[in-house]
PDB file of C-alpha atoms in Angstrom:
ATOM      1  CA  MET A   1      74.770  94.126 -56.366  1.00 45.00           C
ATOM      2  CA  SER A   2      72.761  93.557 -53.264  1.00 45.00           C
ATOM      3  CA  ARG A   3      73.667  91.007 -50.658  1.00 47.00           C
ATOM      4  CA  ARG A   4      70.531  89.012 -51.275  1.00 47.00           C
ATOM      5  CA  THR A   5      71.268  88.774 -54.952  1.00 47.00           C
ATOM      6  CA  ASP A   6      74.846  87.608 -54.188  1.00 52.00           C
ATOM      7  CA  ARG A   7      73.389  84.897 -52.089  1.00 56.00           C
ATOM      8  CA  GLY A   8      71.014  83.827 -54.634  1.00 62.00           C
ATOM      9  CA  ASP A   9      73.752  83.711 -57.195  1.00 74.00           C
ATOM     10  CA  ALA A  10      75.938  81.596 -54.987  1.00 76.00           C
ATOM     11  CA  ASP A  11      72.944  79.199 -54.338  1.00 85.00           C
ATOM     12  CA  GLY A  12      72.292  78.943 -58.162  1.00 91.00           C
ATOM     13  CA  VAL A  13      75.876  77.986 -58.803  1.00 93.00           C
ATOM     14  CA  ALA A  14      75.822  75.415 -56.019  1.00 93.00           C
ATOM     15  CA  VAL A  15      72.599  73.907 -57.542  1.00 95.00           C
ATOM     16  CA  LEU A  16      73.740  74.043 -61.145  1.00 96.00           C
ATOM     17  CA  HIS A  17      77.318  72.783 -60.430  1.00 96.00           C
ATOM     18  CA  GLY A  18      75.884  70.078 -58.084  1.00 96.00           C
ATOM     19  CA  VAL A  19      73.594  68.841 -60.946  1.00 97.00           C
ATOM     20  CA  PHE A  20      76.463  68.929 -63.379  1.00 98.00           C
ATOM     21  CA  ASN A  21      78.806  66.929 -61.022  1.00 98.00           C
ATOM     22  CA  LEU A  22      75.915  64.502 -60.275  1.00 98.00           C
ATOM     23  CA  LEU A  23      75.091  63.820 -63.906  1.00 98.00           C
ATOM     24  CA  GLY A  24      78.719  63.720 -64.896  1.00 97.00           C
ATOM     25  CA  GLY A  25      79.484  61.203 -62.218  1.00 98.00           C
ATOM     26  CA  LEU A  26      76.429  59.032 -63.051  1.00 98.00           C
ATOM     27  CA  TRP A  27      77.344  58.867 -66.739  1.00 98.00           C
ATOM     28  CA  PRO A  28      80.269  56.344 -66.429  1.00 97.00           C
ATOM     29  CA  LEU A  29      78.369  54.395 -63.724  1.00 97.00           C
ATOM     30  CA  MET A  30      75.126  54.019 -65.744  1.00 98.00           C
ATOM     31  CA  HIS A  31      76.381  53.826 -69.234  1.00 97.00           C
ATOM     32  CA  LEU A  32      80.205  53.274 -69.710  1.00 95.00           C
ATOM     33  CA  ARG A  33      79.818  52.426 -73.253  1.00 95.00           C
ATOM     34  CA  SER A  34      78.574  55.874 -74.266  1.00 97.00           C
ATOM     35  CA  PHE A  35      81.146  57.622 -71.980  1.00 96.00           C
ATOM     36  CA  GLU A  36      83.956  55.768 -73.682  1.00 96.00           C
ATOM     37  CA  TRP A  37      82.596  56.505 -77.055  1.00 96.00           C
ATOM     38  CA  VAL A  38      82.993  60.207 -76.258  1.00 95.00           C
ATOM     39  CA  PHE A  39      86.091  60.115 -74.120  1.00 94.00           C
ATOM     40  CA  GLY A  40      87.827  57.084 -75.310  1.00 94.00           C
ATOM     41  CA  PRO A  41      88.181  53.426 -74.150  1.00 93.00           C
ATOM     42  CA  LYS A  42      89.578  52.932 -70.609  1.00 89.00           C
ATOM     43  CA  THR A  43      91.875  50.225 -69.331  1.00 90.00           C
ATOM     44  CA  ASP A  44      90.979  50.855 -65.769  1.00 92.00           C
ATOM     45  CA  VAL A  45      87.208  50.763 -65.528  1.00 94.00           C
ATOM     46  CA  TRP A  46      87.532  50.862 -61.739  1.00 95.00           C
ATOM     47  CA  LEU A  47      89.114  54.189 -62.077  1.00 94.00           C
ATOM     48  CA  GLN A  48      86.271  55.640 -64.085  1.00 94.00           C
ATOM     49  CA  LYS A  49      83.765  54.283 -61.593  1.00 96.00           C
ATOM     50  CA  THR A  50      85.732  55.584 -58.721  1.00 97.00           C
ATOM     51  CA  THR A  51      85.893  59.146 -60.306  1.00 96.00           C
ATOM     52  CA  GLY A  52      82.207  58.832 -61.206  1.00 97.00           C
ATOM     53  CA  GLY A  53      81.401  57.983 -57.503  1.00 98.00           C
ATOM     54  CA  LEU A  54      83.394  60.882 -56.161  1.00 97.00           C
ATOM     55  CA  LEU A  55      81.758  63.207 -58.589  1.00 98.00           C
ATOM     56  CA  VAL A  56      78.202  61.959 -57.525  1.00 98.00           C
ATOM     57  CA  SER A  57      79.180  62.526 -53.805  1.00 97.00           C
ATOM     58  CA  ALA A  58      80.386  66.039 -54.567  1.00 97.00           C
ATOM     59  CA  GLY A  59      77.179  66.821 -56.558  1.00 97.00           C
ATOM     60  CA  LEU A  60      74.808  65.488 -53.901  1.00 97.00           C
ATOM     61  CA  THR A  61      76.716  67.349 -51.120  1.00 95.00           C
ATOM     62  CA  GLN A  62      76.553  70.707 -53.183  1.00 95.00           C
ATOM     63  CA  LEU A  63      72.803  70.181 -53.763  1.00 95.00           C
ATOM     64  CA  ALA A  64      72.292  69.523 -50.023  1.00 93.00           C
ATOM     65  CA  ALA A  65      74.340  72.566 -49.149  1.00 92.00           C
ATOM     66  CA  ALA A  66      72.900  75.142 -51.446  1.00 87.00           C
ATOM     67  CA  PRO A  67      69.665  75.989 -49.574  1.00 86.00           C
ATOM     68  CA  ASP A  68      71.489  76.464 -46.256  1.00 85.00           C
ATOM     69  CA  PRO A  69      73.301  79.956 -45.772  1.00 82.00           C
ATOM     70  CA  ARG A  70      75.922  78.099 -43.807  1.00 84.00           C
ATOM     71  CA  GLY A  71      76.253  75.610 -46.599  1.00 84.00           C
ATOM     72  CA  ARG A  72      77.504  78.081 -49.150  1.00 85.00           C
ATOM     73  CA  ALA A  73      81.119  77.990 -48.184  1.00 89.00           C
ATOM     74  CA  PRO A  74      81.233  74.200 -48.268  1.00 91.00           C
ATOM     75  CA  ALA A  75      79.451  74.041 -51.523  1.00 91.00           C
ATOM     76  CA  ARG A  76      82.000  76.442 -52.766  1.00 92.00           C
ATOM     77  CA  ARG A  77      84.917  74.426 -51.536  1.00 92.00           C
ATOM     78  CA  ILE A  78      83.388  71.155 -52.757  1.00 93.00           C
ATOM     79  CA  GLY A  79      82.812  72.709 -56.127  1.00 94.00           C
ATOM     80  CA  LEU A  80      86.199  74.283 -56.563  1.00 96.00           C
ATOM     81  CA  GLY A  81      88.262  71.155 -55.411  1.00 96.00           C
ATOM     82  CA  PRO A  82      87.035  68.864 -58.128  1.00 96.00           C
ATOM     83  CA  ALA A  83      86.809  71.525 -60.805  1.00 98.00           C
ATOM     84  CA  LEU A  84      90.520  72.447 -60.183  1.00 98.00           C
ATOM     85  CA  THR A  85      91.664  68.838 -60.166  1.00 97.00           C
ATOM     86  CA  LEU A  86      89.791  67.926 -63.382  1.00 97.00           C
ATOM     87  CA  LEU A  87      90.969  70.973 -65.121  1.00 98.00           C
ATOM     88  CA  ALA A  88      94.565  70.089 -64.261  1.00 98.00           C
ATOM     89  CA  VAL A  89      94.143  66.605 -65.438  1.00 97.00           C
ATOM     90  CA  ASP A  90      92.598  67.690 -68.732  1.00 98.00           C
ATOM     91  CA  LEU A  91      95.334  70.264 -69.323  1.00 98.00           C
ATOM     92  CA  VAL A  92      98.131  67.918 -68.469  1.00 98.00           C
ATOM     93  CA  TYR A  93      97.071  64.707 -70.197  1.00 97.00           C
ATOM     94  CA  VAL A  94      95.465  65.880 -73.431  1.00 98.00           C
ATOM     95  CA  PRO A  95      98.756  67.381 -74.691  1.00 98.00           C
ATOM     96  CA  ARG A  96     100.436  64.125 -73.654  1.00 98.00           C
ATOM     97  CA  ARG A  97      97.986  62.162 -75.699  1.00 95.00           C
ATOM     98  CA  ARG A  98      97.011  60.039 -72.712  1.00 94.00           C
ATOM     99  CA  ILE A  99      93.340  61.198 -73.136  1.00 95.00           C
ATOM    100  CA  ARG A 100      91.306  62.343 -75.993  1.00 96.00           C
ATOM    101  CA  PRO A 101      90.994  66.008 -77.022  1.00 97.00           C
ATOM    102  CA  THR A 102      87.296  65.755 -76.257  1.00 96.00           C
ATOM    103  CA  TYR A 103      88.481  66.217 -72.513  1.00 97.00           C
ATOM    104  CA  LEU A 104      89.183  69.915 -73.583  1.00 98.00           C
ATOM    105  CA  LEU A 105      85.341  70.233 -73.518  1.00 97.00           C
ATOM    106  CA  ASP A 106      85.480  69.251 -70.038  1.00 97.00           C
ATOM    107  CA  ALA A 107      88.387  71.674 -69.360  1.00 98.00           C
ATOM    108  CA  ALA A 108      86.232  74.510 -70.533  1.00 98.00           C
ATOM    109  CA  MET A 109      83.341  73.537 -68.421  1.00 98.00           C
ATOM    110  CA  GLN A 110      85.650  73.236 -65.486  1.00 98.00           C
ATOM    111  CA  THR A 111      87.006  76.729 -66.228  1.00 98.00           C
ATOM    112  CA  GLY A 112      83.402  78.023 -66.183  1.00 98.00           C
ATOM    113  CA  TRP A 113      82.608  76.460 -62.942  1.00 97.00           C
ATOM    114  CA  ILE A 114      85.814  77.834 -61.289  1.00 97.00           C
ATOM    115  CA  THR A 115      85.040  81.351 -62.849  1.00 97.00           C
ATOM    116  CA  ALA A 116      81.531  81.186 -61.524  1.00 96.00           C
ATOM    117  CA  TRP A 117      82.658  80.348 -58.000  1.00 94.00           C
ATOM    118  CA  LEU A 118      85.279  82.935 -57.970  1.00 94.00           C
ATOM    119  CA  ARG A 119      82.881  85.671 -58.988  1.00 92.00           C
ATOM    120  CA  ARG A 120      80.518  84.774 -56.086  1.00 83.00           C
ATOM    121  CA  PRO A 121      81.001  85.642 -52.491  1.00 68.00           C
ATOM    122  CA  GLY A 122      82.804  83.106 -50.399  1.00 63.00           C
ATOM    123  CA  GLY A 123      79.846  82.223 -48.232  1.00 54.00           C
TER     124      GLY A 123
END
C-alpha cells in the first residue's frame, strides 16, 4: 500500500470516527428520552451529559485534526482513548447487569474503531 493511500485511510478514519463521536455525544444532549429508550433509564443524567460533552469534544477535535498531516497522530490518540474506555465500560458493566445488553452494540462499534486505528499508520 502506498504512503499516500495510508495517509488517506488515516484521514478517513479520523473523519468517520470524529462524526461518530460527535453524533454519539450529541444524542443524549439533544434527546435524552430516545437515548434512554435504547440504552436504559439513567439515575445520573449529569453523567450522561458529561459523557456526551466529552464525546462531542473528541469528535470535533478529530474532525479538526483530520486534514492536517501533523494532526493524524493526535486524531489517532483522541480516537483510541475514548474507544478503549467505552469498550472497557461496556464489557465490564453489561455482564454485571449495571447497563443494558444494547451496550454490546456500542462495544462492537468501539472494537471496530480500535481495529481501524491500529491498522493505520501512527501518524
